[in-house]
């Protein structure tokens, strides 16, 4: 892949007030210091990975999804291949997203107006560097053909990095991308197919929980003071990010690699009960963060419901 360059006009803010201002951020920074781990020594790289091996029988829901999918006519072995390819695709997207998060954390360390926020952003940058390291090593050593960055993810990362306002960058990355990633890591720790990536995603999920908390604490109360047009602009960013992430999880690239017609595969993913449930589960963390910062408005809720990302009855 060619390098991705995104231009943006950003400000660096230096504060001369070194007194702690937000005890919650100070506590989060202490947790970040205590929670550091080493990707080279705290991961058991000797754990076996046999990429592509036959898998145990899937859950009843998974088996029903297979039988309704375009892969059913090829037999159960095709479902095993799909499940491995899905893991490969997800870990590849983890890697690309974590590199973007590394760039955002570095920028926030310079842009945030308070010292507590700068400390948290700097500690997050160290976390993200470790995540890039660990996912890159796993893919290099164990996955025959990793995936390039998904076009919807690339589009969202471009939007997030191109905006010079720190709160918009934080909203796009800390709330939309990081909360979604945190949920995916937690699910991956239980559902991926080899013990090494399960261990890695559990470690990374601990860091991501801090990153989402950092985003919430940084943005909490901010949007109540904006004008109606300014607030509406943030709502539109949330909706556009959700639309891109919904399209991303229709798995177009995976279907193509499986030599399934992309339109047929994505049409199945759009309505399959298991995949709908999976997307809703991932977005639960996003909805929680949006509520805390005051952006889960009726407008946003309605748009996410149209995408099938909000379960009926969730308000």
Short mmCIF file of C-alpha atoms in Angstrom, two decimals:
data_model
loop_
_atom_site.label_atom_id
_atom_site.label_comp_id
_atom_site.label_asym_id
_atom_site.label_seq_id
_atom_site.Cartn_x
_atom_site.Cartn_y
_atom_site.Cartn_z
CA UNK A 1 0.00 0.00 0.00
CA UNK A 2 1.11 3.53 -0.74
CA UNK A 3 1.59 5.74 2.33
CA UNK A 4 -1.46 7.80 3.27
CA UNK A 5 -0.86 11.52 3.77
CA UNK A 6 -3.55 13.75 5.27
CA UNK A 7 -2.99 17.48 5.56
CA UNK A 8 -4.44 19.45 8.47
CA UNK A 9 -3.94 22.79 10.16
CA UNK A 10 -3.54 22.17 13.88
CA UNK A 11 -2.50 24.24 16.89
CA UNK A 12 -0.04 23.37 19.61
CA UNK A 13 -1.07 24.66 23.02
CA UNK A 14 1.35 25.10 25.91
CA UNK A 15 0.00 25.77 29.38
CA UNK A 16 2.03 27.31 32.18
CA UNK A 17 -0.32 26.06 34.85
CA UNK A 18 1.17 22.82 36.17
CA UNK A 19 -1.33 22.21 38.95
CA UNK A 20 -3.56 19.14 38.56
CA UNK A 21 -6.97 20.33 37.38
CA UNK A 22 -9.08 17.23 36.82
CA UNK A 23 -8.73 14.48 39.41
CA UNK A 24 -10.44 11.97 37.13
CA UNK A 25 -7.88 12.46 34.38
CA UNK A 26 -5.07 12.32 36.92
CA UNK A 27 -6.41 8.97 38.16
CA UNK A 28 -6.67 7.72 34.57
CA UNK A 29 -3.05 8.72 33.96
CA UNK A 30 -1.95 6.78 37.03
CA UNK A 31 -3.85 3.74 35.74
CA UNK A 32 -2.12 4.14 32.38
CA UNK A 33 1.32 4.17 34.00
CA UNK A 34 0.53 1.10 36.06
CA UNK A 35 -1.00 -0.74 33.10
CA UNK A 36 1.95 -0.61 30.70
CA UNK A 37 2.98 -3.96 29.23
CA UNK A 38 5.74 -5.05 26.88
CA UNK A 39 4.70 -6.50 23.51
CA UNK A 40 7.97 -8.42 23.25
CA UNK A 41 8.01 -10.04 26.70
CA UNK A 42 4.44 -10.02 28.09
CA UNK A 43 2.94 -11.90 25.13
CA UNK A 44 3.61 -15.63 24.86
CA UNK A 45 4.80 -15.71 21.26
CA UNK A 46 5.34 -19.48 21.51
CA UNK A 47 1.59 -20.11 21.49
CA UNK A 48 0.65 -22.11 18.38
CA UNK A 49 -1.09 -20.58 15.36
CA UNK A 50 -2.11 -22.91 12.55
CA UNK A 51 -3.75 -20.50 10.18
CA UNK A 52 -6.44 -22.13 8.06
CA UNK A 53 -6.79 -25.34 10.04
CA UNK A 54 -10.17 -27.03 10.37
CA UNK A 55 -12.17 -25.46 13.19
CA UNK A 56 -14.54 -26.88 15.75
CA UNK A 57 -18.23 -26.82 14.91
CA UNK A 58 -19.53 -23.28 15.05
CA UNK A 59 -22.34 -22.15 17.37
CA UNK A 60 -25.93 -22.80 16.38
CA UNK A 61 -26.26 -19.16 15.30
CA UNK A 62 -23.03 -19.36 13.32
CA UNK A 63 -24.11 -22.55 11.63
CA UNK A 64 -27.45 -20.99 10.69
CA UNK A 65 -25.59 -18.01 9.24
CA UNK A 66 -23.47 -20.35 7.12
CA UNK A 67 -26.45 -22.29 5.81
CA UNK A 68 -28.11 -19.03 4.71
CA UNK A 69 -24.91 -17.61 3.18
CA UNK A 70 -23.54 -17.75 -0.37
CA UNK A 71 -20.91 -20.20 0.98
CA UNK A 72 -23.40 -22.94 1.84
CA UNK A 73 -23.23 -24.49 -1.61
CA UNK A 74 -19.46 -25.07 -1.16
CA UNK A 75 -19.78 -27.09 2.03
CA UNK A 76 -18.59 -26.64 5.66
CA UNK A 77 -14.89 -26.34 4.76
CA UNK A 78 -15.65 -23.03 3.04
CA UNK A 79 -17.13 -21.77 6.32
CA UNK A 80 -13.87 -22.60 8.13
CA UNK A 81 -11.95 -20.68 5.48
CA UNK A 82 -14.32 -17.72 5.82
CA UNK A 83 -13.92 -17.66 9.60
CA UNK A 84 -10.13 -17.57 9.29
CA UNK A 85 -10.32 -14.87 6.63
CA UNK A 86 -12.64 -12.83 8.84
CA UNK A 87 -10.09 -13.05 11.67
CA UNK A 88 -7.31 -12.02 9.27
CA UNK A 89 -9.39 -9.07 8.04
CA UNK A 90 -10.25 -7.93 11.55
CA UNK A 91 -6.68 -8.08 12.84
CA UNK A 92 -5.49 -6.23 9.73
CA UNK A 93 -8.03 -3.46 10.36
CA UNK A 94 -6.99 -3.39 14.03
CA UNK A 95 -3.43 -2.68 12.90
CA UNK A 96 -4.43 0.12 10.51
CA UNK A 97 -6.74 1.73 13.06
CA UNK A 98 -4.11 1.58 15.80
CA UNK A 99 -1.58 3.39 13.63
CA UNK A 100 -4.13 6.17 13.07
CA UNK A 101 -4.83 6.25 16.81
CA UNK A 102 -1.08 6.66 17.40
CA UNK A 103 -1.07 9.72 15.14
CA UNK A 104 -4.17 11.17 16.84
CA UNK A 105 -2.81 10.65 20.36
CA UNK A 106 0.39 12.46 19.42
CA UNK A 107 -1.61 15.36 18.05
CA UNK A 108 -3.88 15.55 21.10
CA UNK A 109 -0.83 15.75 23.36
CA UNK A 110 0.01 18.99 21.61
CA UNK A 111 -3.49 20.35 21.07
CA UNK A 112 -5.25 19.77 24.37
CA UNK A 113 -5.37 22.89 26.54
CA UNK A 114 -4.80 21.24 29.93
CA UNK A 115 -1.84 19.34 31.34
CA UNK A 116 -3.89 16.40 32.63
CA UNK A 117 -5.20 15.78 29.12
CA UNK A 118 -1.70 16.03 27.66
CA UNK A 119 -0.46 13.39 30.11
CA UNK A 120 -3.26 11.01 29.15
CA UNK A 121 -2.72 11.59 25.43
CA UNK A 122 1.00 10.94 25.78
CA UNK A 123 0.41 7.71 27.67
CA UNK A 124 -2.09 6.68 25.00
CA UNK A 125 0.52 7.30 22.29
CA UNK A 126 2.79 4.79 24.06
CA UNK A 127 -0.11 2.32 24.20
CA UNK A 128 -0.86 2.73 20.50
CA UNK A 129 2.77 2.22 19.53
CA UNK A 130 2.70 -1.06 21.45
CA UNK A 131 -0.54 -2.09 19.72
CA UNK A 132 0.91 -1.40 16.29
CA UNK A 133 3.96 -3.44 17.24
CA UNK A 134 2.00 -6.44 18.50
CA UNK A 135 -0.54 -6.63 15.66
CA UNK A 136 2.13 -6.09 13.00
CA UNK A 137 4.21 -8.94 14.44
CA UNK A 138 1.24 -11.30 14.64
CA UNK A 139 0.25 -10.62 11.03
CA UNK A 140 3.83 -10.86 9.76
CA UNK A 141 4.55 -14.15 11.49
CA UNK A 142 1.21 -15.96 11.20
CA UNK A 143 -1.10 -14.60 8.50
CA UNK A 144 -0.29 -15.50 4.88
CA UNK A 145 -2.02 -12.51 3.27
CA UNK A 146 -3.11 -9.63 5.53
CA UNK A 147 -5.68 -7.16 4.25
CA UNK A 148 -5.10 -3.54 3.23
CA UNK A 149 -7.00 -0.83 5.04
CA UNK A 150 -10.73 -1.13 4.38
CA UNK A 151 -11.98 1.76 2.18
CA UNK A 152 -14.67 2.85 4.71
CA UNK A 153 -12.09 2.87 7.52
CA UNK A 154 -9.64 4.79 5.35
CA UNK A 155 -12.34 7.36 4.57
CA UNK A 156 -13.19 7.81 8.25
CA UNK A 157 -9.52 8.10 9.26
CA UNK A 158 -9.02 10.73 6.55
CA UNK A 159 -11.93 12.78 7.92
CA UNK A 160 -10.68 12.45 11.51
CA UNK A 161 -7.10 13.42 10.70
CA UNK A 162 -7.99 16.24 8.30
CA UNK A 163 -10.01 18.25 10.82
CA UNK A 164 -7.97 20.78 12.75
CA UNK A 165 -10.36 21.02 15.73
CA UNK A 166 -9.16 18.81 18.54
CA UNK A 167 -12.64 17.94 19.79
CA UNK A 168 -13.72 16.70 16.33
CA UNK A 169 -10.57 14.59 16.04
CA UNK A 170 -11.15 13.21 19.54
CA UNK A 171 -14.82 12.52 18.80
CA UNK A 172 -14.00 10.59 15.64
CA UNK A 173 -11.14 8.58 17.10
CA UNK A 174 -11.68 8.28 20.87
CA UNK A 175 -15.45 7.81 20.75
CA UNK A 176 -16.29 6.26 17.39
CA UNK A 177 -13.18 4.26 16.43
CA UNK A 178 -11.77 3.42 19.87
CA UNK A 179 -15.07 2.42 21.48
CA UNK A 180 -15.85 0.17 18.53
CA UNK A 181 -12.36 -1.31 18.69
CA UNK A 182 -12.63 -1.91 22.44
CA UNK A 183 -15.79 -3.96 21.92
CA UNK A 184 -14.20 -5.86 19.04
CA UNK A 185 -11.12 -6.68 21.12
CA UNK A 186 -13.25 -7.98 23.96
CA UNK A 187 -15.24 -10.19 21.60
CA UNK A 188 -12.07 -11.29 19.83
CA UNK A 189 -10.60 -12.48 23.10
CA UNK A 190 -13.43 -15.00 23.26
CA UNK A 191 -14.14 -15.82 19.61
CA UNK A 192 -10.88 -15.77 17.65
CA UNK A 193 -9.40 -19.08 16.56
CA UNK A 194 -5.95 -19.27 18.15
CA UNK A 195 -4.72 -18.63 21.69
CA UNK A 196 -2.08 -16.10 20.65
CA UNK A 197 -4.44 -13.53 19.15
CA UNK A 198 -6.88 -14.15 21.99
CA UNK A 199 -4.16 -13.23 24.48
CA UNK A 200 -3.15 -10.17 22.45
CA UNK A 201 -6.67 -8.80 22.13
CA UNK A 202 -7.33 -9.21 25.85
CA UNK A 203 -4.23 -7.18 26.65
CA UNK A 204 -5.10 -4.49 24.12
CA UNK A 205 -8.71 -4.28 25.34
CA UNK A 206 -7.47 -3.18 28.79
CA UNK A 207 -5.70 -0.22 27.20
CA UNK A 208 -8.64 0.66 24.97
CA UNK A 209 -10.96 0.97 27.95
CA UNK A 210 -8.71 3.76 29.28
CA UNK A 211 -8.64 5.45 25.87
CA UNK A 212 -12.42 5.57 25.64
CA UNK A 213 -12.61 6.92 29.20
CA UNK A 214 -10.06 9.58 28.27
CA UNK A 215 -12.18 10.61 25.27
CA UNK A 216 -15.35 10.77 27.36
CA UNK A 217 -13.71 12.81 30.13
CA UNK A 218 -12.17 15.21 27.60
CA UNK A 219 -15.46 15.82 25.79
CA UNK A 220 -17.93 15.56 28.67
CA UNK A 221 -19.84 18.82 29.03
CA UNK A 222 -18.18 20.41 26.00
CA UNK A 223 -21.06 20.07 23.56
CA UNK A 224 -23.66 21.61 25.88
CA UNK A 225 -21.93 24.95 25.36
CA UNK A 226 -21.86 24.87 21.55
CA UNK A 227 -24.26 26.65 19.24
CA UNK A 228 -26.97 24.62 17.52
CA UNK A 229 -25.07 24.58 14.18
CA UNK A 230 -21.84 23.55 15.90
CA UNK A 231 -23.57 20.78 17.76
CA UNK A 232 -25.32 19.66 14.57
CA UNK A 233 -21.98 19.40 12.83
CA UNK A 234 -20.75 16.96 15.51
CA UNK A 235 -23.95 14.95 15.21
CA UNK A 236 -23.40 14.63 11.46
CA UNK A 237 -19.85 13.41 12.07
CA UNK A 238 -21.21 10.70 14.36
CA UNK A 239 -23.78 9.64 11.77
CA UNK A 240 -21.28 9.62 8.91
CA UNK A 241 -18.80 7.60 10.99
CA UNK A 242 -21.53 5.09 11.87
CA UNK A 243 -22.50 4.76 8.21
CA UNK A 244 -18.90 4.08 7.24
CA UNK A 245 -18.41 1.53 10.01
CA UNK A 246 -21.67 -0.19 9.09
CA UNK A 247 -20.48 -0.49 5.49
CA UNK A 248 -17.10 -1.73 6.68
CA UNK A 249 -18.69 -4.59 8.62
CA UNK A 250 -20.54 -5.85 5.55
CA UNK A 251 -17.13 -7.45 4.82
CA UNK A 252 -16.87 -6.67 1.12
CA UNK A 253 -13.15 -7.45 0.98
CA UNK A 254 -13.59 -10.81 2.69
CA UNK A 255 -16.34 -11.89 0.28
CA UNK A 256 -14.17 -10.92 -2.67
CA UNK A 257 -11.22 -12.92 -1.40
CA UNK A 258 -13.55 -15.87 -0.96
CA UNK A 259 -14.53 -15.41 -4.63
CA UNK A 260 -18.11 -14.61 -3.69
CA UNK A 261 -19.87 -11.88 -5.64
CA UNK A 262 -19.40 -8.77 -3.49
CA UNK A 263 -23.00 -7.61 -3.85
CA UNK A 264 -24.34 -11.05 -2.91
CA UNK A 265 -22.03 -11.31 0.11
CA UNK A 266 -22.73 -7.84 1.47
CA UNK A 267 -26.47 -8.31 0.94
CA UNK A 268 -26.29 -11.42 3.12
CA UNK A 269 -24.23 -9.63 5.77
CA UNK A 270 -26.71 -6.73 5.85
CA UNK A 271 -29.64 -8.88 6.98
CA UNK A 272 -28.15 -12.04 8.50
CA UNK A 273 -29.34 -12.18 12.15
CA UNK A 274 -25.92 -13.17 13.51
CA UNK A 275 -24.13 -10.36 11.70
CA UNK A 276 -26.79 -7.80 12.65
CA UNK A 277 -26.45 -8.88 16.29
CA UNK A 278 -22.66 -8.67 16.07
CA UNK A 279 -22.75 -5.10 14.74
CA UNK A 280 -25.22 -4.05 17.42
CA UNK A 281 -23.05 -5.60 20.10
CA UNK A 282 -20.02 -3.68 18.86
CA UNK A 283 -21.94 -0.41 18.79
CA UNK A 284 -23.17 -0.80 22.36
CA UNK A 285 -19.90 0.70 23.58
CA UNK A 286 -20.21 3.58 21.12
CA UNK A 287 -23.77 4.34 22.26
CA UNK A 288 -22.67 4.38 25.90
CA UNK A 289 -19.90 6.88 25.16
CA UNK A 290 -22.20 9.07 23.06
CA UNK A 291 -24.71 9.22 25.91
CA UNK A 292 -22.04 10.34 28.36
CA UNK A 293 -20.87 13.20 26.17
CA UNK A 294 -24.42 14.26 25.28
CA UNK A 295 -24.43 13.32 21.59
CA UNK A 296 -26.87 10.40 21.60
CA UNK A 297 -29.57 12.81 20.51
CA UNK A 298 -32.92 11.84 18.96
CA UNK A 299 -31.48 12.69 15.55
CA UNK A 300 -28.42 10.46 16.04
CA UNK A 301 -30.50 7.68 17.53
CA UNK A 302 -32.88 7.73 14.58
CA UNK A 303 -30.08 7.56 12.02
CA UNK A 304 -28.33 4.70 13.83
CA UNK A 305 -31.63 2.84 14.12
CA UNK A 306 -32.08 3.07 10.34
CA UNK A 307 -28.67 1.41 10.00
CA UNK A 308 -29.77 -1.37 12.33
CA UNK A 309 -27.14 -0.40 14.89
CA UNK A 310 -29.62 0.30 17.69
CA UNK A 311 -31.77 -2.54 18.96
CA UNK A 312 -35.52 -1.82 19.18
CA UNK A 313 -36.44 -0.25 22.51
CA UNK A 314 -33.03 1.30 23.12
CA UNK A 315 -33.44 4.97 23.92
#
